[in-house]
Tab-separated table of C-alpha atoms and ligand atoms in Angstrom:
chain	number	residue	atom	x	y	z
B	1486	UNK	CA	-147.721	14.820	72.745
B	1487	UNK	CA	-145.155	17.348	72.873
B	1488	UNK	CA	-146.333	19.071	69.999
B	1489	UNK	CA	-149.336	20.134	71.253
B	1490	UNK	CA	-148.918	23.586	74.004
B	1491	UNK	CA	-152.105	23.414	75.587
B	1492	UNK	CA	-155.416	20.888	75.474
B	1493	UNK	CA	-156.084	18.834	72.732
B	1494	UNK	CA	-159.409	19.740	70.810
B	1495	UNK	CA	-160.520	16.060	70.606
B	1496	UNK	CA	-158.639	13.017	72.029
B	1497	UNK	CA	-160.339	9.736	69.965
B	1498	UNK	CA	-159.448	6.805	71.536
B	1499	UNK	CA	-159.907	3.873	69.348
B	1500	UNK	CA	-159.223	-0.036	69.540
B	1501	UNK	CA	-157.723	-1.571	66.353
B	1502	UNK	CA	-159.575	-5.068	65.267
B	1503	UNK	CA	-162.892	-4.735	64.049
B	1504	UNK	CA	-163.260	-1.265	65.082
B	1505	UNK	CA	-161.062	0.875	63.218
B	1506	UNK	CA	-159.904	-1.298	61.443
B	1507	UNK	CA	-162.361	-3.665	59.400
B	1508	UNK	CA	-160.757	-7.179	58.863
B	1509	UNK	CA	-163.668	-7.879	55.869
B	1510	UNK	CA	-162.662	-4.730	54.007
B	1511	UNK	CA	-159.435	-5.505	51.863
B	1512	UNK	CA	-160.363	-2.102	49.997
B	1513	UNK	CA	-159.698	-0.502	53.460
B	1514	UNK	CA	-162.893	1.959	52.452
B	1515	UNK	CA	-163.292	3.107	55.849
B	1516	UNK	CA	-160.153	3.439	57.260
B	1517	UNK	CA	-158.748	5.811	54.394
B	1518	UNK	CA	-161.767	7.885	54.430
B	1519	UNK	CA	-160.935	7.979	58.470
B	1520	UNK	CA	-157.022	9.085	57.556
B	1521	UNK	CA	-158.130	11.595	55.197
B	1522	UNK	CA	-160.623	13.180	57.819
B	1523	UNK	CA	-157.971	13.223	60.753
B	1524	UNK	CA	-155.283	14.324	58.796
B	1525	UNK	CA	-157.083	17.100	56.914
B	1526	UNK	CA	-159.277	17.986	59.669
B	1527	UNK	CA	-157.635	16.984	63.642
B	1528	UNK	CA	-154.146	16.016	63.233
B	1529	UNK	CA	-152.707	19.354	64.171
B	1530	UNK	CA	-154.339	19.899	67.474
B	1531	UNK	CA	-155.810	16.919	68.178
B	1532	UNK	CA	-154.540	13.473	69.879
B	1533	UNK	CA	-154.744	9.805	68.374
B	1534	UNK	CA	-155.067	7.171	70.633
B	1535	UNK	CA	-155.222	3.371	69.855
B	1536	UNK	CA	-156.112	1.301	72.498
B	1537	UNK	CA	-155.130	-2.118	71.582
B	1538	UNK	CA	-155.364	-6.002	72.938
B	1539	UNK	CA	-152.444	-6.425	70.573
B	1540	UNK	CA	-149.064	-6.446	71.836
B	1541	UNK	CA	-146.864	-3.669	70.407
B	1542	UNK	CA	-144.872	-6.186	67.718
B	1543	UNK	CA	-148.235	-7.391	66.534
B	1544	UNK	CA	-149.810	-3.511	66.101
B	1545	UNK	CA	-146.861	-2.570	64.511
B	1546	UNK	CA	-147.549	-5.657	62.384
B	1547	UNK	CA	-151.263	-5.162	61.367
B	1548	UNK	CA	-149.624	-2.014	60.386
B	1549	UNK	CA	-147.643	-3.056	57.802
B	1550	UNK	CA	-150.958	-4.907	56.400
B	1551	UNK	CA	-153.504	-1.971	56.724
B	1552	UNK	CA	-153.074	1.888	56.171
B	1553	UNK	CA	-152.887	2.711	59.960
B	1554	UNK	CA	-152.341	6.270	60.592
B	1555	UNK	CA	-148.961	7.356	63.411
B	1556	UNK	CA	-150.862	7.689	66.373
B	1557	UNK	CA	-149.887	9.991	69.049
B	1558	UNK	CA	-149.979	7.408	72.088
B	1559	UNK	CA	-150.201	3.762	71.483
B	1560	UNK	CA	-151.715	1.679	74.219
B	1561	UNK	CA	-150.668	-1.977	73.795
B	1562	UNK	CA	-151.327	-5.329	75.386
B	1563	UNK	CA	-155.161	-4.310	77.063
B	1564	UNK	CA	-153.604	-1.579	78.714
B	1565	UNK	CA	-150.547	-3.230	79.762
B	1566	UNK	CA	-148.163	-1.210	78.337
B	1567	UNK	CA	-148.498	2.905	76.796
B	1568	UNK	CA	-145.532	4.312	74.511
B	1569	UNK	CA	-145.833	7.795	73.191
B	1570	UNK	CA	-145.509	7.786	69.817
B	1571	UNK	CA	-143.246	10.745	68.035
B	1572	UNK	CA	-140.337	10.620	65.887
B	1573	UNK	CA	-139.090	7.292	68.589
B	1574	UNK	CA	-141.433	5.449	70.659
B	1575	UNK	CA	-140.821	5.798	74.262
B	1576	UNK	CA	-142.667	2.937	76.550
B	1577	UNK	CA	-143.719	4.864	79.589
B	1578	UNK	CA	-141.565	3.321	82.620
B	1579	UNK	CA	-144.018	5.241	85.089
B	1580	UNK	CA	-147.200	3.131	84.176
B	1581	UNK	CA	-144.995	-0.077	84.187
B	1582	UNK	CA	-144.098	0.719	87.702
B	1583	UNK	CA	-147.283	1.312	88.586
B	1584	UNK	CA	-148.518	-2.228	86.883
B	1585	UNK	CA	-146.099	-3.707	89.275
B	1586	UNK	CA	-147.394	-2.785	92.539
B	1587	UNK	CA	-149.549	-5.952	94.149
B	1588	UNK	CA	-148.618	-8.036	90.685
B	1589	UNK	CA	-146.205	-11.514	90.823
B	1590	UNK	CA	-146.508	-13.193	86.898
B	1591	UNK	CA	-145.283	-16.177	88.495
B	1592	UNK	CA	-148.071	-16.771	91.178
B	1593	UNK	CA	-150.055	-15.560	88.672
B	1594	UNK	CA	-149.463	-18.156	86.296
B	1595	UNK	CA	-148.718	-20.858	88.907
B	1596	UNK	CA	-152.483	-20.471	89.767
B	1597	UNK	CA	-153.827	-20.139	86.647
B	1598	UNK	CA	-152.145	-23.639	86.029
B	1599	UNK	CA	-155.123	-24.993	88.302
B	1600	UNK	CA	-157.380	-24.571	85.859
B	1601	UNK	CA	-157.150	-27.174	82.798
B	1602	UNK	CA	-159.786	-25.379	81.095
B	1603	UNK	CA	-157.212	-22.259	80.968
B	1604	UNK	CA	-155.380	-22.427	77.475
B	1605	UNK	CA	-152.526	-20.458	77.499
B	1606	UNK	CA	-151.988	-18.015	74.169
B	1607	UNK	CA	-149.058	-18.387	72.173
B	1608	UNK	CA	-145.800	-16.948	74.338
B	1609	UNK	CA	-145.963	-14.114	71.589
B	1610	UNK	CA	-149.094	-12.693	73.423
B	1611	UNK	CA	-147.790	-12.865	77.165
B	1612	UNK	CA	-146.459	-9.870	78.474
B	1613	UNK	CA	-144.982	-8.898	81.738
B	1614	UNK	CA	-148.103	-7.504	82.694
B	1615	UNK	CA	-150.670	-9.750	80.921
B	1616	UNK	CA	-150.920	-13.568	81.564
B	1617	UNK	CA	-154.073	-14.644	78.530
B	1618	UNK	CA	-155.595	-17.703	77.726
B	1619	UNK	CA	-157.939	-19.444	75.217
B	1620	UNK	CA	-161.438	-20.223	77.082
B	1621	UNK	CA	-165.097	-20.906	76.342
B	1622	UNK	CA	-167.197	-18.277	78.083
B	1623	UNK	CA	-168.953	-20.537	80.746
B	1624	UNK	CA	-165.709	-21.572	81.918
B	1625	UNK	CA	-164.282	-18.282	81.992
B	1626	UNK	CA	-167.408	-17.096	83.824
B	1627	UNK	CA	-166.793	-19.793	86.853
B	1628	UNK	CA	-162.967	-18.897	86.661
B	1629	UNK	CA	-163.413	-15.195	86.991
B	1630	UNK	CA	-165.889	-15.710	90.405
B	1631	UNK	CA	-162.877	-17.614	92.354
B	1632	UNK	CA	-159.562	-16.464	90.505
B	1633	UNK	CA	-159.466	-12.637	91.566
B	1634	UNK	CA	-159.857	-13.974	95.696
B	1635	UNK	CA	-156.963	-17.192	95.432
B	1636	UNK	CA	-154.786	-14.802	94.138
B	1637	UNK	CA	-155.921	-11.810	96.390
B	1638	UNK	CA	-154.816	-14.268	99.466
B	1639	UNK	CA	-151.173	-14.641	97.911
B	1640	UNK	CA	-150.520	-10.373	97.573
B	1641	UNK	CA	-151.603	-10.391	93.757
B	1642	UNK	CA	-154.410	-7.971	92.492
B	1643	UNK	CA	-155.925	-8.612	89.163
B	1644	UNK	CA	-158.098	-7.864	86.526
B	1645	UNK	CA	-159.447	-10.664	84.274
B	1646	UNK	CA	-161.392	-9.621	80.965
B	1647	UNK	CA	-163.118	-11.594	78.802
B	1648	UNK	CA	-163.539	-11.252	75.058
B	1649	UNK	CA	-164.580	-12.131	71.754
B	1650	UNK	CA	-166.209	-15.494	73.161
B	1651	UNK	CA	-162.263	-17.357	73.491
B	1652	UNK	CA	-159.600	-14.621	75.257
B	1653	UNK	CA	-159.407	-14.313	78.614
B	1654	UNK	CA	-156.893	-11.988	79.747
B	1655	UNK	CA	-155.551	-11.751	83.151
B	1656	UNK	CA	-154.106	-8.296	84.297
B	1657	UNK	CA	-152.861	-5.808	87.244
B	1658	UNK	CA	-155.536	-5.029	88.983
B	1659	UNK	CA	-155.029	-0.973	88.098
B	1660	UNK	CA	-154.539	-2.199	84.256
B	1661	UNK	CA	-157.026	-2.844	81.055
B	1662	UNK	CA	-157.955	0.083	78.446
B	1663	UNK	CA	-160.032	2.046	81.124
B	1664	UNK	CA	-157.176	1.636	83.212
B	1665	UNK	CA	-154.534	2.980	81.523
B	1666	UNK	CA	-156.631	5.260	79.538
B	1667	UNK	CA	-157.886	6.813	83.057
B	1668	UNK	CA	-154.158	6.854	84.022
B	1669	UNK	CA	-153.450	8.914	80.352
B	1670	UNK	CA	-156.023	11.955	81.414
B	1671	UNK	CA	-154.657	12.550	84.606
B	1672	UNK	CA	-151.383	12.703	83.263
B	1673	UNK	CA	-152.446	14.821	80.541
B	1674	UNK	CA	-154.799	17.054	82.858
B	1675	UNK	CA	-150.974	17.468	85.135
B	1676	UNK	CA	-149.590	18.967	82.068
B	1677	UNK	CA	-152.569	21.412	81.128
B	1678	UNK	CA	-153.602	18.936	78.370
B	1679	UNK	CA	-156.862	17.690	79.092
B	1680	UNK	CA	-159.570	17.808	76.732
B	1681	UNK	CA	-163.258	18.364	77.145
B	1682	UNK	CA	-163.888	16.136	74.176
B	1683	UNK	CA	-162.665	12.501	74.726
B	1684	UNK	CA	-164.595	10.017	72.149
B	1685	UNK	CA	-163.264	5.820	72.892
B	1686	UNK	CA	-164.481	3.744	70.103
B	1687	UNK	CA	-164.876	-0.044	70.375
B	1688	UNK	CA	-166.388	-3.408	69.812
B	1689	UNK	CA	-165.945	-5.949	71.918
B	1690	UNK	CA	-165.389	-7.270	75.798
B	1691	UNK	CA	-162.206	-5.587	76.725
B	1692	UNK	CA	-162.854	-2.350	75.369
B	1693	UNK	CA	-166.069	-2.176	77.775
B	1694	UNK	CA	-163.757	-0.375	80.131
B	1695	UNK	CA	-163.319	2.316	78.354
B	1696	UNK	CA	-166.723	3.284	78.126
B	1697	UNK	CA	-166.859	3.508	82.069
B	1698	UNK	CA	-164.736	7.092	81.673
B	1699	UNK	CA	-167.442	9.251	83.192
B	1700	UNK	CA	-165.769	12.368	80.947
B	1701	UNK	CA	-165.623	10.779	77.398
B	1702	UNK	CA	-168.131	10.331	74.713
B	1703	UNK	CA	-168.672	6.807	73.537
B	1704	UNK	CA	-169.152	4.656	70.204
B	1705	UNK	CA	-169.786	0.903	69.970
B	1706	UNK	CA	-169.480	0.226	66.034
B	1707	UNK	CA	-172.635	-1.182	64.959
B	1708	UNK	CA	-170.162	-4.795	63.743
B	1709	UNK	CA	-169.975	-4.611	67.992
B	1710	UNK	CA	-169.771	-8.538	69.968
B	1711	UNK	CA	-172.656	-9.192	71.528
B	1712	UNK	CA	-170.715	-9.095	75.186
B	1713	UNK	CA	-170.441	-5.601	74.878
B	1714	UNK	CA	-173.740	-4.986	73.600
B	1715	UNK	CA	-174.468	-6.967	76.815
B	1716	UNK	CA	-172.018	-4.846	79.125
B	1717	UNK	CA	-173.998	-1.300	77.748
B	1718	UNK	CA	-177.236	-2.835	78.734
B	1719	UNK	CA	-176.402	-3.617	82.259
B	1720	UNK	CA	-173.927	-0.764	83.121
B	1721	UNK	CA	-175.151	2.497	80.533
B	1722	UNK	CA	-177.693	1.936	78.974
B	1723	UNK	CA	-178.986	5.543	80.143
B	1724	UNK	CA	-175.936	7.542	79.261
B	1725	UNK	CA	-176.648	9.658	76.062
B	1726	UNK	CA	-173.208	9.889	75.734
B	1727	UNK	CA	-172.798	6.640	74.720
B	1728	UNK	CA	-174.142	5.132	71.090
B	1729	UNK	CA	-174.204	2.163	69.093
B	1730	UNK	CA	-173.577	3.306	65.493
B	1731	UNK	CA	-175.352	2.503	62.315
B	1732	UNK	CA	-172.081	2.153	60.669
B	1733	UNK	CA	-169.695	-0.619	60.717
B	1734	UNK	CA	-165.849	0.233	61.903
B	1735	UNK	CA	-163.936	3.452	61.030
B	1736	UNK	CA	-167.238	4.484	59.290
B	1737	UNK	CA	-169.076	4.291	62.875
B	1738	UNK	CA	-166.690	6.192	64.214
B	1739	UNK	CA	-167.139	9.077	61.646
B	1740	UNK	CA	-170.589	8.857	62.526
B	1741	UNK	CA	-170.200	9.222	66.017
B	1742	UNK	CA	-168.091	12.786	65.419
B	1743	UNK	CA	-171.071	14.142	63.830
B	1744	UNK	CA	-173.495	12.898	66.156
B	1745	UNK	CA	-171.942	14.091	69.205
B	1746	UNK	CA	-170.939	17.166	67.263
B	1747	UNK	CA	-167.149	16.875	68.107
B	1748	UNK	CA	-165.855	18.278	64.641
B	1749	UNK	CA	-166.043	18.111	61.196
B	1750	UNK	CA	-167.303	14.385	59.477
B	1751	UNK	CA	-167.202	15.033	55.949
B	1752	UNK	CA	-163.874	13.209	55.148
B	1753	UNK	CA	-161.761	14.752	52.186
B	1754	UNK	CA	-162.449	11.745	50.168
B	1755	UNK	CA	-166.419	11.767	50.236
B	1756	UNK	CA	-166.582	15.545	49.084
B	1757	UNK	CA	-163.793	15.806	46.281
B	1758	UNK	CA	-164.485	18.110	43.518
B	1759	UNK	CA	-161.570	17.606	41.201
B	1760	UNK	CA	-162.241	21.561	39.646
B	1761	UNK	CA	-163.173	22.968	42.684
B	1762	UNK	CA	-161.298	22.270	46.027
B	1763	UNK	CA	-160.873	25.434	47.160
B	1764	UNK	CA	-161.917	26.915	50.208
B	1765	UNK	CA	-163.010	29.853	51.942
B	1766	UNK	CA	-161.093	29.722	54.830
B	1767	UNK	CA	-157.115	28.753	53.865
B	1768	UNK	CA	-156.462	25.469	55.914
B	1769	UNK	CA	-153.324	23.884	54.739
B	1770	UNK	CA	-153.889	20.348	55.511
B	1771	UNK	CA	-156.744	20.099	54.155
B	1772	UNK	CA	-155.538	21.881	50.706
B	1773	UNK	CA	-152.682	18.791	50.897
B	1774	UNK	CA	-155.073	15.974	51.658
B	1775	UNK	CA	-157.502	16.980	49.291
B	1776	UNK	CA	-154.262	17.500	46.432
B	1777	UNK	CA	-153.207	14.237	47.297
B	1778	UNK	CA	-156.500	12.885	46.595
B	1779	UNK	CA	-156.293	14.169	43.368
B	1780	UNK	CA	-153.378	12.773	42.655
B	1781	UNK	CA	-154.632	9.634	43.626
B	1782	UNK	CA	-157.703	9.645	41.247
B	1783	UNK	CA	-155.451	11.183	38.196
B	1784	UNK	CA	-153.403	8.171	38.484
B	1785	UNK	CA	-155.756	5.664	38.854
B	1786	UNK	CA	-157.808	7.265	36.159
B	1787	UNK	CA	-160.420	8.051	37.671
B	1788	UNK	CA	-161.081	11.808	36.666
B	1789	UNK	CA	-160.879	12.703	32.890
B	1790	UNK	CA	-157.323	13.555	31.334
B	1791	UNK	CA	-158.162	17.264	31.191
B	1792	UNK	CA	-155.756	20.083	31.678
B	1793	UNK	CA	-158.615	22.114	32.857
B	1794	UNK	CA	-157.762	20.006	36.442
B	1795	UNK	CA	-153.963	20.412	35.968
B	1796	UNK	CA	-154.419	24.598	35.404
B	1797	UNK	CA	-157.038	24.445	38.323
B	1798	UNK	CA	-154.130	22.736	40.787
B	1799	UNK	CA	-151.489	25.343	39.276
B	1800	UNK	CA	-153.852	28.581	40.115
B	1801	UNK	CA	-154.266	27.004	43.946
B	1802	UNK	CA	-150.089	27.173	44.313
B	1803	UNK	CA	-147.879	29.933	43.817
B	1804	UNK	CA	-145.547	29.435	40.666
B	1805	UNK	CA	-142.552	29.765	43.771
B	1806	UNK	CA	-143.806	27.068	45.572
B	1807	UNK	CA	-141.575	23.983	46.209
B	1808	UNK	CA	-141.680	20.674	47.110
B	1809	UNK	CA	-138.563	19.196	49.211
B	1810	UNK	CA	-138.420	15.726	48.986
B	1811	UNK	CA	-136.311	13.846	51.847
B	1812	UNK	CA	-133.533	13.198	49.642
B	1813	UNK	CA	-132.865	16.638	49.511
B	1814	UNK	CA	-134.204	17.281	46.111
B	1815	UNK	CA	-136.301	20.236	45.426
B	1816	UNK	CA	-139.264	21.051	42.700
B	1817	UNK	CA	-141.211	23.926	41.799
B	1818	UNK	CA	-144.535	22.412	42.724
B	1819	UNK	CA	-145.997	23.532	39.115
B	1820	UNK	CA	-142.993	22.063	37.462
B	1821	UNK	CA	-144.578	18.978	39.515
B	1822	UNK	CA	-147.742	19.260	38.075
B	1823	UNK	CA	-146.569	19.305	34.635
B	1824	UNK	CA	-145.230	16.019	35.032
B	1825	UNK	CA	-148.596	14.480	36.238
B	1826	UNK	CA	-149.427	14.419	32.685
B	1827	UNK	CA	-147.753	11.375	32.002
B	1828	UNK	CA	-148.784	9.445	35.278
B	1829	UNK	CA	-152.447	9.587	34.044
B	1830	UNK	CA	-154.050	6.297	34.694
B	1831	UNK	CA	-151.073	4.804	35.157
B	1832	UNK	CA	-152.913	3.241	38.286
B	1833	UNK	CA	-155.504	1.920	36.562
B	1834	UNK	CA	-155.107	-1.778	37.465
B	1835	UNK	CA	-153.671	-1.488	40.722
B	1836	UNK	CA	-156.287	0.068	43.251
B	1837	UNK	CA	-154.102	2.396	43.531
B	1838	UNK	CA	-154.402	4.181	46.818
B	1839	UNK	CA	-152.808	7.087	48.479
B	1840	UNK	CA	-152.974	8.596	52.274
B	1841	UNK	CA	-151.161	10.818	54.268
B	1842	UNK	CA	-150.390	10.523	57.750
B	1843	UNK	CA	-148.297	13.377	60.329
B	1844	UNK	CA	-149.930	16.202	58.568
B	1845	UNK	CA	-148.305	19.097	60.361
B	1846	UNK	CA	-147.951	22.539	59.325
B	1847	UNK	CA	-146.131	26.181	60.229
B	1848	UNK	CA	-147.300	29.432	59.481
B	1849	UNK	CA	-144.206	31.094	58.396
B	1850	UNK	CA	-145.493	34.501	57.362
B	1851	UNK	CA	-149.034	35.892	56.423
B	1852	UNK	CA	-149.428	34.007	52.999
B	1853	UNK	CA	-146.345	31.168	53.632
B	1854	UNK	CA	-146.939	27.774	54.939
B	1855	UNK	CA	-144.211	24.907	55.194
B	1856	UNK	CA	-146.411	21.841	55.420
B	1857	UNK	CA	-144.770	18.467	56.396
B	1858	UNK	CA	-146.249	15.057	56.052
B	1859	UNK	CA	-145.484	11.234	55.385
B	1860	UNK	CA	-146.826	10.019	52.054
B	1861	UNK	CA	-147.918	6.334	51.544
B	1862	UNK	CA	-148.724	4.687	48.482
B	1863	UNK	CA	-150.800	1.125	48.780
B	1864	UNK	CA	-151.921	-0.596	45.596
B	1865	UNK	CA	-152.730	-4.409	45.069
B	1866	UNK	CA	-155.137	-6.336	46.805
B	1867	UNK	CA	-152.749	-8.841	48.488
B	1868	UNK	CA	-150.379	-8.342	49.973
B	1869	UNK	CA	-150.236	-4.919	50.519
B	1870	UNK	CA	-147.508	-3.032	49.721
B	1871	UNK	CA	-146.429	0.187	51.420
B	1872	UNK	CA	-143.808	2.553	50.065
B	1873	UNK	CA	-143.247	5.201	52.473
B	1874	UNK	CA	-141.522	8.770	51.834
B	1875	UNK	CA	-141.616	11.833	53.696
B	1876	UNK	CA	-142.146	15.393	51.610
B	1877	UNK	CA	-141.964	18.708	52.960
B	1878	UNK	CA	-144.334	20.698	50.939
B	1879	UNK	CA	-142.464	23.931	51.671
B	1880	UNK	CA	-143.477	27.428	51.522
B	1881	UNK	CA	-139.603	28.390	51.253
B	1882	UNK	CA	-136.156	26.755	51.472
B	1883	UNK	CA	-136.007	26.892	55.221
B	1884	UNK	CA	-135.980	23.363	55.431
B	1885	UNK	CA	-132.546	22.994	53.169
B	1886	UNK	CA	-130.303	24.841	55.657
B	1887	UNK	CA	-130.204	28.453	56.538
B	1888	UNK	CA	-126.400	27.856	56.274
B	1889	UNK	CA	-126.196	26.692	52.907
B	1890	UNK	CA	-128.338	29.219	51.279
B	1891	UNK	CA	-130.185	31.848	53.023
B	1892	UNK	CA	-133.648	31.017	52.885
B	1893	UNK	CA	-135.843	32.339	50.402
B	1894	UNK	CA	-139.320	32.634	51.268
B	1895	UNK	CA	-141.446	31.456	48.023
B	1896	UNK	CA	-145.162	30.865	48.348
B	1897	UNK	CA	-147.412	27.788	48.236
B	1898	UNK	CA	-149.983	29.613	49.029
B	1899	UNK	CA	-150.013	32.848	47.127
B	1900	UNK	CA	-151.891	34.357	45.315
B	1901	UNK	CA	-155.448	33.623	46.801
E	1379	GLC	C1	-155.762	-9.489	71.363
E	1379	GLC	C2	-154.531	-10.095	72.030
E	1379	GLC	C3	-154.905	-11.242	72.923
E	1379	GLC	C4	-155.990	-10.812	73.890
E	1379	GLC	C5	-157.179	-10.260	73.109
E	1379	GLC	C6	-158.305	-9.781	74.003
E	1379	GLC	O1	-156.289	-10.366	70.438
E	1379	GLC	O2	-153.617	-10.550	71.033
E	1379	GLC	O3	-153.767	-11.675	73.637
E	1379	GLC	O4	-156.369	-11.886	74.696
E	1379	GLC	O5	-156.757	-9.185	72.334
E	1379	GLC	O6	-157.927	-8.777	74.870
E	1380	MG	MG1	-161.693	-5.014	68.740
């Protein structure tokens, strides 16, 4: 969050399972053509949210299994728990606090106990803050009219949420996704932060909540549970800010950007030209995405082995540009581009994918951009494999140490 002076343009709120991510896609369609959008398009000046039932260990799990983008805040366990996520993740101990006033786990689960119908998720899904169970939905409907006033009587405020027809989830009363989401805004509106355009995304029972944020634009994917199909019908159905999409997961959330008009919608990946990416207006991430894209179809052989497309890529970048890989090791980006010629289809059988996440970029002088980004390269169907490397794209040697050699400010942009 730091990296952002003054309000976000958009903050998109959106829960993981089955919204943006879409369990019955192993091609991950969706979600890359979601990465390629954000990171070309809103990474720089816009915030990432995920709002997640998932515990942090099990998020961080699903995203060693699916190309999840770095979000900027991660809120874990229904709301139980926010961590802000930058170079560390840092939990935020003022929220906990918070979740403890008028909250024992002990009474909480000693009274739950009184209810054989209750059963308790594995211990990996209990949380300080969250006490969930496994229950049919007429049970849980009985439960939730008596629960909240037994344990009212013995100093413990809660909020129980039902989901997906089986999890029932029993929280701090001031907890859940709306919550801590509505706990998020006034934090960011304290530091001059907040946005005029909040979008929260969702699909099922426990992200209901979040659609209750008077301020924020809302999309139910159109894969949404019936509960909270149900929950819009009885509680806003007459808010125009709030649609069901045509389009399943990541691709209804897309949808919903250009509906409500919130910013661009075209992802990188549905409009590449191979000859002509170029654009009117220089916007650095975008020129990356969209070269990485390339890249990605070269490899997999997807676009003819021409060197018209190799020439094209040189006459974008400045013959002085460099690249400055982590290790310290530095290449003229068209010495780079020579050496594509041998990588040609050499993806072929691998679904060879790439995406970038942490786009970021400087302006160093009129014409000189360092751009800065993690690279991720995903191919096979199962299981997925990940290698991760961070490149600076670099407009000049900045980045090596202005001790070592004073820096000399090269071009990746020139020339344009
Ligand atoms: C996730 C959590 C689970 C919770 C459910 C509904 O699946 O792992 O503990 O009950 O979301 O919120
Ligand atoms: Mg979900």
């Amino acid at each position: 969050m730091d990296r952002l002076d003054g309000p976000p343009r958009l903050i998109l709120v959106a829960d993981l399972d089955c919204t943006l991510v879409d369990h019955d896609d192993p091609e991950n369609t969706h979600l890359l053509r979601f990465n390629a959008l954000w990171e070309a398009h809103y990474r720089h000046d816009s915030l990432l949210v995920y709002s997640t039932g998932r515990s942090m260990l099990s998020y961080l799990n699903l995203g060693k299994k699916k190309p999840l983008l770095t979000p900027d805040i991660a809120i874990t366990s229904v709301g139980s728990e926010i961590a802000y996520c930058g170079e560390l993740v840092v939990f935020d101990d003022v929220w906990v606090a918070r979740l403890s006033e008028m909250w024992n786990r002990d009474i909480v689960v000693e009274e739950t106990s009184k209810f054989p119908q209750l059963e308790p998720q594995p211990e990996r899904s209990q949380e300080q803050h969250k006490v969930s169970f496994y229950v049919e939905r007429e049970h849980a409907v009985e439960i939730m009219k008596v629960l909240p006033g037994i344990l009212m009587e013995r100093g413990v405020d809660v909020k129980m949420v039902y989901s997906n027809d089986y999890a029932f989830d029993v929280l701090p009363g001031k907890s859940g996704k709306g919550g801590a989401l509505a706990y998020l805004l006034e934090k960011l509106e304290n530091e001059g932060k907040q946005s005029s355009n909040i979008l929260v995304c969702g699909d099922s029972g426990n992200d209901a909540e979040l659609f209750n944020i008077s301020q924020a634009y809302g999309v139910m994917v159109s894969n949404s549970h019936k509960e909270l199909l149900q929950w819009h019908e009885e509680n806003a159905k007459d808010n125009p800010n709030i649609i069901l999409a045509s389009e399943r997961c990541a691709a209804g959330i897309i949808e919903a950007l250009q509906r409500f008009n919130l910013g661009p919608s075209f992802s990188p990946r549905d409009v590449l030209d191979a000859e002509h990416f170029q654009e009117e207006v220089l916007d650095p991430a975008h020129e990356v995405v969209q070269f990485y894209l390339f890249y990605e179809k070269w490899r997999s052989g997807e676009v003819d082995k021409s060197d018209k497309y190799l020439q094209n890529l040189k006459s974008l970048s400045s013959p002085l540009g460099i690249f400055v890989h982590p290790s310290g090791v530095e290449k003229p980006i068209h010495e780079w581009i020579d050496d594509l010629k041998t990588l040609h289809g050499e993806g072929k059988e691998k679904q060879f994918h790439i995406w970038l996440d942490r786009v970021l970029f400087s302006h160093i002088s009129s014409d000189t951009w360092i751009v800065k980004f993690d690279k991720h390269e995903l191919s096979g169907k199962s299981p997925v494999l990940f290698y991760k490397s961070v490149i600076e794209l670099s407009g000049g040697k900045a980045k090596a140490g202005v001790d070592a050699h004073p820096p000399i400010m090269v071009n990746w942009f020139l020339f344009r």
